[in-house]
Structures are given as structure tokens and as C-alpha cells.
């Protein structure tokens, strides 16, 4: 069976006999593992279409559970990211995180759209890239149906200050319930921050990448939110120890929760 779809190459791995295995996040079918014998040498639209950081149109031959590229053409590339190493590593981190987060053959066209908007935004942004990285991750959690619950305590339903979370329960917890867990010597279940994490998460989830273009998180808040998203992703998506993680950097020293650049 022949299928056609637009997609973005998340990863490429060299195989035997000049073949390559690609992981492509497709608009129609979600993440697919695809084989190809096409050469990436040269600057033709076909060669560029099998490289990471490329959006392409793909003609795929499906045989049972295996896909092979019959033909491909490049629609857009993001090679300019390589001109800024911090920008490149932030984008690489999101590509790797997305690959780990997605199941095979599960269409998520809204997340695909968000990924492309993230890529366009990070190309244009001048520094402080982690704000966009965190915004993408939070938007992805929302789309995949595992967004932390922020509105009230997941234990008792009372009002929360957004500083304490129980990751295993998927959301915020009030001061009284947090104190109760600590008295039961279960304080290790609680993720604590010194600012309203829930407010920051809600802000980043609702704002478009365009609206976030000149906004950055304060550095210490950035680090707390990064730690929370890392723990949350590990628990719900089994994402841990990404290769690109050690190269990404935090935010800035200014602002309250956010600042306008």
C-alpha cells in the first residue's frame, strides 16, 4: 500500500548496505519508523528530505508494519539553527523529547502543528530558548492528555497556591495535604517550589509561541520548572537521560516570573 504524508524528520540512523532508518513525525499518521535507500549526498530536495530538521513530503510503501520511502521532497529546512549552538541544542532536545514521548502510528496533528510553530519560533528568537522549550513540552502534555491538574488540590479539592505538586497523582496539592503527607513520612512524593509553578504552567500552555517570543522566565524559576517537567515526563512518559539534555541551558536572572525582552 502506498501512502503520502507531510512530516518532519526527528532522527536518522545509518543501517547496513547504505540504508538508513528514519523516525518521522508525520502529519497524518503520527510517528513512523521508516527505512530508505535514498542517498543524503548532495543538495537535491530528495537528499535534504531525509535529514533531521527537515519538513518534507513523503511517499511511503507500507508492507504490514514496515514503512519504506519510495520518494521524498523537501518542503522546509531548519539548518540555520546550526549557526547558534545553544539554539541548535535546544531544538535537538525537543526533537529527542518528542521522539521519546510519541507512540508509533498514533496521529496527533495538533502536536505536529505545535512542533512546527516551536521550530519557527526558535529560529526567530534571540537567546533565552528554554522558555520556548518548556512551553512546547507543556503544550505537548496538554495535547496528549496528561497535563498536570492545576485548578484545585488533587487530594481534597481545596484551593492551592501552585507551589506543591504530587506527581504520582498528576497535579497540585494544598498546603494542608502536603503537611499531612510529610507527617506520614511521605514527603518524597511532593514536588515543592518557592513560586506559583501552576501559574507559570498555565501561562505557558495558553500563550502562543508568537506571544512568547519576547518573554523569558526568571532563571531560578526556569530551573524549578525544568526539574518539574523532567520528573513529570519521567513518570508519565518514561523519558529520562536524553542525550541532548546536558547541553541545554536555563533562563535569565531578571523579572518576577517572566520578563519582556
PDB file of C-alpha atoms in Angstrom:
ATOM      1  CA  UNK A   1       0.000   0.000   0.000  1.00  0.00           C
ATOM      2  CA  UNK A   2       1.219   3.484  -0.907  1.00  0.00           C
ATOM      3  CA  UNK A   3       0.551   6.384   1.464  1.00  0.00           C
ATOM      4  CA  UNK A   4       1.543  10.046   1.211  1.00  0.00           C
ATOM      5  CA  UNK A   5       2.057  12.496   4.042  1.00  0.00           C
ATOM      6  CA  UNK A   6       3.905  15.571   5.162  1.00  0.00           C
ATOM      7  CA  UNK A   7       6.291  15.021   8.052  1.00  0.00           C
ATOM      8  CA  UNK A   8       9.339  16.164   9.981  1.00  0.00           C
ATOM      9  CA  UNK A   9      12.446  14.015  10.422  1.00  0.00           C
ATOM     10  CA  UNK A  10      13.186  13.624  14.134  1.00  0.00           C
ATOM     11  CA  UNK A  11      16.089  11.210  13.838  1.00  0.00           C
ATOM     12  CA  UNK A  12      18.226   9.358  11.303  1.00  0.00           C
ATOM     13  CA  UNK A  13      20.320   6.226  11.956  1.00  0.00           C
ATOM     14  CA  UNK A  14      22.658   4.627   9.440  1.00  0.00           C
ATOM     15  CA  UNK A  15      21.983   0.936   8.738  1.00  0.00           C
ATOM     16  CA  UNK A  16      23.748  -1.682   6.599  1.00  0.00           C
ATOM     17  CA  UNK A  17      24.314  -1.525   2.840  1.00  0.00           C
ATOM     18  CA  UNK A  18      23.889   2.235   2.639  1.00  0.00           C
ATOM     19  CA  UNK A  19      20.378   2.169   4.046  1.00  0.00           C
ATOM     20  CA  UNK A  20      19.080   4.478   6.758  1.00  0.00           C
ATOM     21  CA  UNK A  21      16.329   4.298   9.325  1.00  0.00           C
ATOM     22  CA  UNK A  22      14.396   7.495   9.921  1.00  0.00           C
ATOM     23  CA  UNK A  23      11.976   8.483  12.633  1.00  0.00           C
ATOM     24  CA  UNK A  24       9.463  10.836  11.016  1.00  0.00           C
ATOM     25  CA  UNK A  25       6.691  12.661  12.861  1.00  0.00           C
ATOM     26  CA  UNK A  26       4.029  12.711  10.143  1.00  0.00           C
ATOM     27  CA  UNK A  27       1.013  14.957   9.947  1.00  0.00           C
ATOM     28  CA  UNK A  28      -1.409  12.149   9.024  1.00  0.00           C
ATOM     29  CA  UNK A  29      -0.103   9.070  10.831  1.00  0.00           C
ATOM     30  CA  UNK A  30       1.946  10.282  13.793  1.00  0.00           C
ATOM     31  CA  UNK A  31       5.420   8.911  14.470  1.00  0.00           C
ATOM     32  CA  UNK A  32       6.662   6.342  11.960  1.00  0.00           C
ATOM     33  CA  UNK A  33       9.891   4.373  11.742  1.00  0.00           C
ATOM     34  CA  UNK A  34      10.794   4.380   8.062  1.00  0.00           C
ATOM     35  CA  UNK A  35      13.539   2.703   6.044  1.00  0.00           C
ATOM     36  CA  UNK A  36      15.166   4.215   2.985  1.00  0.00           C
ATOM     37  CA  UNK A  37      17.896   3.535   0.495  1.00  0.00           C
ATOM     38  CA  UNK A  38      17.845   7.120  -0.749  1.00  0.00           C
ATOM     39  CA  UNK A  39      21.164   8.909  -0.563  1.00  0.00           C
ATOM     40  CA  UNK A  40      21.543  12.054   1.541  1.00  0.00           C
ATOM     41  CA  UNK A  41      24.543  13.196  -0.501  1.00  0.00           C
ATOM     42  CA  UNK A  42      24.134  16.390  -2.467  1.00  0.00           C
ATOM     43  CA  UNK A  43      21.687  19.251  -2.076  1.00  0.00           C
ATOM     44  CA  UNK A  44      18.724  17.901  -4.016  1.00  0.00           C
ATOM     45  CA  UNK A  45      15.239  18.104  -2.489  1.00  0.00           C
ATOM     46  CA  UNK A  46      15.277  14.327  -2.102  1.00  0.00           C
ATOM     47  CA  UNK A  47      18.630  14.258  -0.305  1.00  0.00           C
ATOM     48  CA  UNK A  48      17.638  17.047   2.100  1.00  0.00           C
ATOM     49  CA  UNK A  49      14.272  15.422   2.843  1.00  0.00           C
ATOM     50  CA  UNK A  50      15.851  12.509   4.737  1.00  0.00           C
ATOM     51  CA  UNK A  51      17.898  14.673   7.103  1.00  0.00           C
ATOM     52  CA  UNK A  52      16.819  15.795  10.607  1.00  0.00           C
ATOM     53  CA  UNK A  53      15.453  19.332  10.977  1.00  0.00           C
ATOM     54  CA  UNK A  54      13.633  18.914   7.656  1.00  0.00           C
ATOM     55  CA  UNK A  55       9.941  19.058   6.793  1.00  0.00           C
ATOM     56  CA  UNK A  56       9.203  17.031   3.691  1.00  0.00           C
ATOM     57  CA  UNK A  57       6.521  15.368   1.623  1.00  0.00           C
ATOM     58  CA  UNK A  58       6.899  11.594   1.659  1.00  0.00           C
ATOM     59  CA  UNK A  59       5.581   8.778  -0.485  1.00  0.00           C
ATOM     60  CA  UNK A  60       5.743   5.652   1.667  1.00  0.00           C
ATOM     61  CA  UNK A  61       5.274   1.994   0.838  1.00  0.00           C
ATOM     62  CA  UNK A  62       3.651   0.147   3.736  1.00  0.00           C
ATOM     63  CA  UNK A  63       4.144  -3.616   3.989  1.00  0.00           C
ATOM     64  CA  UNK A  64       2.460  -4.971   7.113  1.00  0.00           C
ATOM     65  CA  UNK A  65       4.111  -2.975   9.923  1.00  0.00           C
ATOM     66  CA  UNK A  66       7.091  -1.727   7.892  1.00  0.00           C
ATOM     67  CA  UNK A  67       7.398   1.548   6.001  1.00  0.00           C
ATOM     68  CA  UNK A  68       9.873   2.376   3.236  1.00  0.00           C
ATOM     69  CA  UNK A  69      10.332   5.704   1.437  1.00  0.00           C
ATOM     70  CA  UNK A  70       9.594   5.471  -2.262  1.00  0.00           C
ATOM     71  CA  UNK A  71      10.058   9.170  -2.891  1.00  0.00           C
ATOM     72  CA  UNK A  72      10.562  12.366  -0.905  1.00  0.00           C
ATOM     73  CA  UNK A  73      10.824  16.091  -1.469  1.00  0.00           C
ATOM     74  CA  UNK A  74      11.850  18.898   0.861  1.00  0.00           C
ATOM     75  CA  UNK A  75       9.259  21.425   1.956  1.00  0.00           C
ATOM     76  CA  UNK A  76      11.302  23.365   4.547  1.00  0.00           C
ATOM     77  CA  UNK A  77      14.600  23.038   6.395  1.00  0.00           C
ATOM     78  CA  UNK A  78      15.843  24.455   9.698  1.00  0.00           C
ATOM     79  CA  UNK A  79      19.585  24.217   9.059  1.00  0.00           C
ATOM     80  CA  UNK A  80      20.059  27.845  10.103  1.00  0.00           C
ATOM     81  CA  UNK A  81      19.722  26.595  13.701  1.00  0.00           C
ATOM     82  CA  UNK A  82      23.299  25.337  13.414  1.00  0.00           C
ATOM     83  CA  UNK A  83      24.575  28.911  13.397  1.00  0.00           C
ATOM     84  CA  UNK A  84      23.819  29.174  17.141  1.00  0.00           C
ATOM     85  CA  UNK A  85      24.924  26.165  19.209  1.00  0.00           C
ATOM     86  CA  UNK A  86      22.574  26.914  22.132  1.00  0.00           C
ATOM     87  CA  UNK A  87      19.628  27.297  19.777  1.00  0.00           C
ATOM     88  CA  UNK A  88      20.601  24.108  17.944  1.00  0.00           C
ATOM     89  CA  UNK A  89      20.849  22.077  21.154  1.00  0.00           C
ATOM     90  CA  UNK A  90      17.515  23.381  22.455  1.00  0.00           C
ATOM     91  CA  UNK A  91      15.849  22.302  19.193  1.00  0.00           C
ATOM     92  CA  UNK A  92      17.700  18.952  19.275  1.00  0.00           C
ATOM     93  CA  UNK A  93      16.434  18.375  22.800  1.00  0.00           C
ATOM     94  CA  UNK A  94      12.825  18.938  21.698  1.00  0.00           C
ATOM     95  CA  UNK A  95      13.287  16.581  18.736  1.00  0.00           C
ATOM     96  CA  UNK A  96      14.634  13.866  21.034  1.00  0.00           C
ATOM     97  CA  UNK A  97      11.971  14.503  23.704  1.00  0.00           C
ATOM     98  CA  UNK A  98       9.201  14.332  21.074  1.00  0.00           C
ATOM     99  CA  UNK A  99      10.582  11.084  19.681  1.00  0.00           C
ATOM    100  CA  UNK A 100      10.538   9.524  23.160  1.00  0.00           C
ATOM    101  CA  UNK A 101       7.093  10.923  24.021  1.00  0.00           C
ATOM    102  CA  UNK A 102       5.264   9.639  20.946  1.00  0.00           C
ATOM    103  CA  UNK A 103       3.918   6.153  20.375  1.00  0.00           C
ATOM    104  CA  UNK A 104       4.135   4.695  16.869  1.00  0.00           C
ATOM    105  CA  UNK A 105       1.223   5.102  14.434  1.00  0.00           C
ATOM    106  CA  UNK A 106      -0.794   7.496  16.605  1.00  0.00           C
ATOM    107  CA  UNK A 107      -1.916  10.588  14.716  1.00  0.00           C
ATOM    108  CA  UNK A 108      -1.525  13.830  16.695  1.00  0.00           C
ATOM    109  CA  UNK A 109      -1.973  16.585  14.097  1.00  0.00           C
ATOM    110  CA  UNK A 110      -2.299  19.322  16.748  1.00  0.00           C
ATOM    111  CA  UNK A 111       1.046  18.356  18.314  1.00  0.00           C
ATOM    112  CA  UNK A 112       2.604  18.230  14.847  1.00  0.00           C
ATOM    113  CA  UNK A 113       1.364  21.795  14.318  1.00  0.00           C
ATOM    114  CA  UNK A 114       2.814  22.861  17.677  1.00  0.00           C
ATOM    115  CA  UNK A 115       6.193  21.340  16.821  1.00  0.00           C
ATOM    116  CA  UNK A 116       6.377  23.307  13.584  1.00  0.00           C
ATOM    117  CA  UNK A 117       5.349  26.500  15.382  1.00  0.00           C
ATOM    118  CA  UNK A 118       8.047  25.856  18.002  1.00  0.00           C
ATOM    119  CA  UNK A 119      10.661  25.411  15.277  1.00  0.00           C
ATOM    120  CA  UNK A 120       9.620  28.624  13.530  1.00  0.00           C
ATOM    121  CA  UNK A 121       9.678  30.492  16.856  1.00  0.00           C
ATOM    122  CA  UNK A 122      13.092  29.272  17.975  1.00  0.00           C
ATOM    123  CA  UNK A 123      14.627  30.194  14.621  1.00  0.00           C
ATOM    124  CA  UNK A 124      13.490  33.792  15.169  1.00  0.00           C
ATOM    125  CA  UNK A 125      14.262  34.034  18.890  1.00  0.00           C
ATOM    126  CA  UNK A 126      17.366  35.845  20.118  1.00  0.00           C
ATOM    127  CA  UNK A 127      18.511  33.910  23.190  1.00  0.00           C
ATOM    128  CA  UNK A 128      16.718  32.515  26.284  1.00  0.00           C
ATOM    129  CA  UNK A 129      15.481  29.490  24.354  1.00  0.00           C
ATOM    130  CA  UNK A 130      14.356  27.445  27.351  1.00  0.00           C
ATOM    131  CA  UNK A 131      11.139  29.442  27.707  1.00  0.00           C
ATOM    132  CA  UNK A 132      10.036  28.111  24.317  1.00  0.00           C
ATOM    133  CA  UNK A 133      11.285  24.602  25.165  1.00  0.00           C
ATOM    134  CA  UNK A 134       9.190  24.462  28.335  1.00  0.00           C
ATOM    135  CA  UNK A 135       6.177  25.964  26.560  1.00  0.00           C
ATOM    136  CA  UNK A 136       6.344  23.233  23.910  1.00  0.00           C
ATOM    137  CA  UNK A 137       6.629  20.458  26.497  1.00  0.00           C
ATOM    138  CA  UNK A 138       3.671  21.794  28.466  1.00  0.00           C
ATOM    139  CA  UNK A 139       1.552  22.166  25.319  1.00  0.00           C
ATOM    140  CA  UNK A 140       2.509  18.593  24.356  1.00  0.00           C
ATOM    141  CA  UNK A 141       1.418  17.257  27.760  1.00  0.00           C
ATOM    142  CA  UNK A 142      -1.923  19.021  27.283  1.00  0.00           C
ATOM    143  CA  UNK A 143      -2.443  17.567  23.803  1.00  0.00           C
ATOM    144  CA  UNK A 144      -1.503  14.058  24.957  1.00  0.00           C
ATOM    145  CA  UNK A 145      -3.993  14.250  27.820  1.00  0.00           C
ATOM    146  CA  UNK A 146      -1.522  14.176  30.707  1.00  0.00           C
ATOM    147  CA  UNK A 147      -1.382  17.846  31.642  1.00  0.00           C
ATOM    148  CA  UNK A 148      -0.915  18.412  35.399  1.00  0.00           C
ATOM    149  CA  UNK A 149      -4.172  19.353  37.129  1.00  0.00           C
ATOM    150  CA  UNK A 150      -3.781  22.934  38.366  1.00  0.00           C
ATOM    151  CA  UNK A 151      -7.186  24.208  39.485  1.00  0.00           C
ATOM    152  CA  UNK A 152      -7.508  22.639  42.958  1.00  0.00           C
ATOM    153  CA  UNK A 153      -5.949  20.049  45.256  1.00  0.00           C
ATOM    154  CA  UNK A 154      -5.962  16.592  43.657  1.00  0.00           C
ATOM    155  CA  UNK A 155      -6.360  15.097  47.144  1.00  0.00           C
ATOM    156  CA  UNK A 156      -9.134  17.141  48.772  1.00  0.00           C
ATOM    157  CA  UNK A 157     -10.337  19.627  46.150  1.00  0.00           C
ATOM    158  CA  UNK A 158      -9.429  22.722  48.166  1.00  0.00           C
ATOM    159  CA  UNK A 159      -7.718  25.859  46.859  1.00  0.00           C
ATOM    160  CA  UNK A 160      -3.991  25.584  46.053  1.00  0.00           C
ATOM    161  CA  UNK A 161      -1.127  28.070  45.895  1.00  0.00           C
ATOM    162  CA  UNK A 162       0.521  26.251  42.975  1.00  0.00           C
ATOM    163  CA  UNK A 163       3.748  25.579  44.877  1.00  0.00           C
ATOM    164  CA  UNK A 164       3.252  21.912  45.812  1.00  0.00           C
ATOM    165  CA  UNK A 165       2.555  19.007  43.447  1.00  0.00           C
ATOM    166  CA  UNK A 166       2.132  15.273  43.809  1.00  0.00           C
ATOM    167  CA  UNK A 167       3.451  13.952  40.505  1.00  0.00           C
ATOM    168  CA  UNK A 168       2.070  10.436  41.064  1.00  0.00           C
ATOM    169  CA  UNK A 169      -1.431  11.950  41.408  1.00  0.00           C
ATOM    170  CA  UNK A 170      -0.997  14.242  38.412  1.00  0.00           C
ATOM    171  CA  UNK A 171      -1.448  17.666  39.916  1.00  0.00           C
ATOM    172  CA  UNK A 172      -1.289  20.350  42.571  1.00  0.00           C
ATOM    173  CA  UNK A 173      -1.824  19.730  46.270  1.00  0.00           C
ATOM    174  CA  UNK A 174      -2.846  22.172  49.015  1.00  0.00           C
ATOM    175  CA  UNK A 175      -0.686  23.117  51.994  1.00  0.00           C
ATOM    176  CA  UNK A 176      -2.708  21.043  54.458  1.00  0.00           C
ATOM    177  CA  UNK A 177      -2.494  17.861  52.362  1.00  0.00           C
ATOM    178  CA  UNK A 178       1.206  18.465  51.734  1.00  0.00           C
ATOM    179  CA  UNK A 179       1.741  18.806  55.501  1.00  0.00           C
ATOM    180  CA  UNK A 180      -0.264  15.632  56.078  1.00  0.00           C
ATOM    181  CA  UNK A 181       1.870  13.672  53.628  1.00  0.00           C
ATOM    182  CA  UNK A 182       5.008  14.951  55.326  1.00  0.00           C
ATOM    183  CA  UNK A 183       3.686  13.851  58.733  1.00  0.00           C
ATOM    184  CA  UNK A 184       3.063  10.406  57.233  1.00  0.00           C
ATOM    185  CA  UNK A 185       6.741  10.460  56.127  1.00  0.00           C
ATOM    186  CA  UNK A 186       5.665  10.576  52.508  1.00  0.00           C
ATOM    187  CA  UNK A 187       7.155  13.978  51.778  1.00  0.00           C
ATOM    188  CA  UNK A 188       9.220  12.401  48.996  1.00  0.00           C
ATOM    189  CA  UNK A 189       6.014  12.243  46.948  1.00  0.00           C
ATOM    190  CA  UNK A 190       5.761  16.039  46.888  1.00  0.00           C
ATOM    191  CA  UNK A 191       7.458  18.325  44.380  1.00  0.00           C
ATOM    192  CA  UNK A 192       7.982  21.716  46.020  1.00  0.00           C
ATOM    193  CA  UNK A 193       8.663  25.106  44.509  1.00  0.00           C
ATOM    194  CA  UNK A 194       9.148  28.544  46.010  1.00  0.00           C
ATOM    195  CA  UNK A 195       6.832  30.233  43.497  1.00  0.00           C
ATOM    196  CA  UNK A 196       3.496  29.504  41.842  1.00  0.00           C
ATOM    197  CA  UNK A 197       4.508  26.716  39.441  1.00  0.00           C
ATOM    198  CA  UNK A 198       0.892  26.169  38.448  1.00  0.00           C
ATOM    199  CA  UNK A 199       0.515  29.783  37.336  1.00  0.00           C
ATOM    200  CA  UNK A 200       3.654  29.529  35.180  1.00  0.00           C
ATOM    201  CA  UNK A 201       2.493  26.243  33.630  1.00  0.00           C
ATOM    202  CA  UNK A 202      -0.943  27.680  32.852  1.00  0.00           C
ATOM    203  CA  UNK A 203       0.588  30.801  31.313  1.00  0.00           C
ATOM    204  CA  UNK A 204       2.945  28.864  29.034  1.00  0.00           C
ATOM    205  CA  UNK A 205       0.209  26.447  27.974  1.00  0.00           C
ATOM    206  CA  UNK A 206      -2.222  29.187  26.951  1.00  0.00           C
ATOM    207  CA  UNK A 207       0.153  31.606  25.200  1.00  0.00           C
ATOM    208  CA  UNK A 208       1.078  31.066  21.554  1.00  0.00           C
ATOM    209  CA  UNK A 209       4.725  30.818  20.583  1.00  0.00           C
ATOM    210  CA  UNK A 210       4.316  34.154  18.842  1.00  0.00           C
ATOM    211  CA  UNK A 211       3.101  35.750  22.082  1.00  0.00           C
ATOM    212  CA  UNK A 212       6.048  34.218  23.959  1.00  0.00           C
ATOM    213  CA  UNK A 213       8.649  35.476  21.510  1.00  0.00           C
ATOM    214  CA  UNK A 214       9.830  38.336  23.756  1.00  0.00           C
ATOM    215  CA  UNK A 215       9.063  36.764  27.134  1.00  0.00           C
ATOM    216  CA  UNK A 216      11.503  34.847  29.342  1.00  0.00           C
ATOM    217  CA  UNK A 217      11.336  33.098  32.682  1.00  0.00           C
ATOM    218  CA  UNK A 218      13.458  34.177  35.604  1.00  0.00           C
ATOM    219  CA  UNK A 219      16.461  31.815  35.889  1.00  0.00           C
ATOM    220  CA  UNK A 220      15.658  30.279  39.281  1.00  0.00           C
ATOM    221  CA  UNK A 221      12.037  29.734  38.257  1.00  0.00           C
ATOM    222  CA  UNK A 222      13.205  28.260  34.974  1.00  0.00           C
ATOM    223  CA  UNK A 223      15.336  25.697  36.811  1.00  0.00           C
ATOM    224  CA  UNK A 224      12.464  24.672  39.106  1.00  0.00           C
ATOM    225  CA  UNK A 225      10.058  24.306  36.191  1.00  0.00           C
ATOM    226  CA  UNK A 226      12.641  22.331  34.196  1.00  0.00           C
ATOM    227  CA  UNK A 227      13.072  19.972  37.136  1.00  0.00           C
ATOM    228  CA  UNK A 228       9.308  19.534  37.484  1.00  0.00           C
ATOM    229  CA  UNK A 229       8.752  18.812  33.775  1.00  0.00           C
ATOM    230  CA  UNK A 230      11.670  16.367  33.810  1.00  0.00           C
ATOM    231  CA  UNK A 231      10.215  14.418  36.758  1.00  0.00           C
ATOM    232  CA  UNK A 232       6.712  14.578  35.298  1.00  0.00           C
ATOM    233  CA  UNK A 233       7.912  13.353  31.882  1.00  0.00           C
ATOM    234  CA  UNK A 234       9.818  10.510  33.502  1.00  0.00           C
ATOM    235  CA  UNK A 235       6.781   9.361  35.484  1.00  0.00           C
ATOM    236  CA  UNK A 236       4.141   9.595  32.721  1.00  0.00           C
ATOM    237  CA  UNK A 237       6.178   9.149  29.534  1.00  0.00           C
ATOM    238  CA  UNK A 238       9.196   7.176  30.765  1.00  0.00           C
ATOM    239  CA  UNK A 239      11.506   9.866  29.384  1.00  0.00           C
ATOM    240  CA  UNK A 240      14.857  10.028  31.149  1.00  0.00           C
ATOM    241  CA  UNK A 241      18.539  10.666  30.435  1.00  0.00           C
ATOM    242  CA  UNK A 242      18.183  12.237  26.998  1.00  0.00           C
ATOM    243  CA  UNK A 243      21.479  12.614  25.160  1.00  0.00           C
ATOM    244  CA  UNK A 244      20.867  16.275  24.361  1.00  0.00           C
ATOM    245  CA  UNK A 245      19.769  17.198  27.889  1.00  0.00           C
ATOM    246  CA  UNK A 246      23.209  18.033  29.273  1.00  0.00           C
ATOM    247  CA  UNK A 247      23.749  20.686  26.594  1.00  0.00           C
ATOM    248  CA  UNK A 248      20.684  22.834  27.186  1.00  0.00           C
ATOM    249  CA  UNK A 249      20.794  25.904  29.415  1.00  0.00           C
ATOM    250  CA  UNK A 250      18.395  27.687  31.735  1.00  0.00           C
ATOM    251  CA  UNK A 251      16.911  31.165  31.723  1.00  0.00           C
ATOM    252  CA  UNK A 252      17.781  34.668  32.809  1.00  0.00           C
ATOM    253  CA  UNK A 253      18.287  36.443  36.093  1.00  0.00           C
ATOM    254  CA  UNK A 254      15.611  39.109  35.697  1.00  0.00           C
ATOM    255  CA  UNK A 255      11.872  39.501  36.105  1.00  0.00           C
ATOM    256  CA  UNK A 256       9.215  38.258  38.515  1.00  0.00           C
ATOM    257  CA  UNK A 257       8.018  35.043  36.886  1.00  0.00           C
ATOM    258  CA  UNK A 258       8.524  36.363  33.368  1.00  0.00           C
ATOM    259  CA  UNK A 259      10.068  39.389  31.709  1.00  0.00           C
ATOM    260  CA  UNK A 260       9.696  41.119  28.360  1.00  0.00           C
ATOM    261  CA  UNK A 261      12.990  41.177  26.444  1.00  0.00           C
TER     262      UNK A 261
END
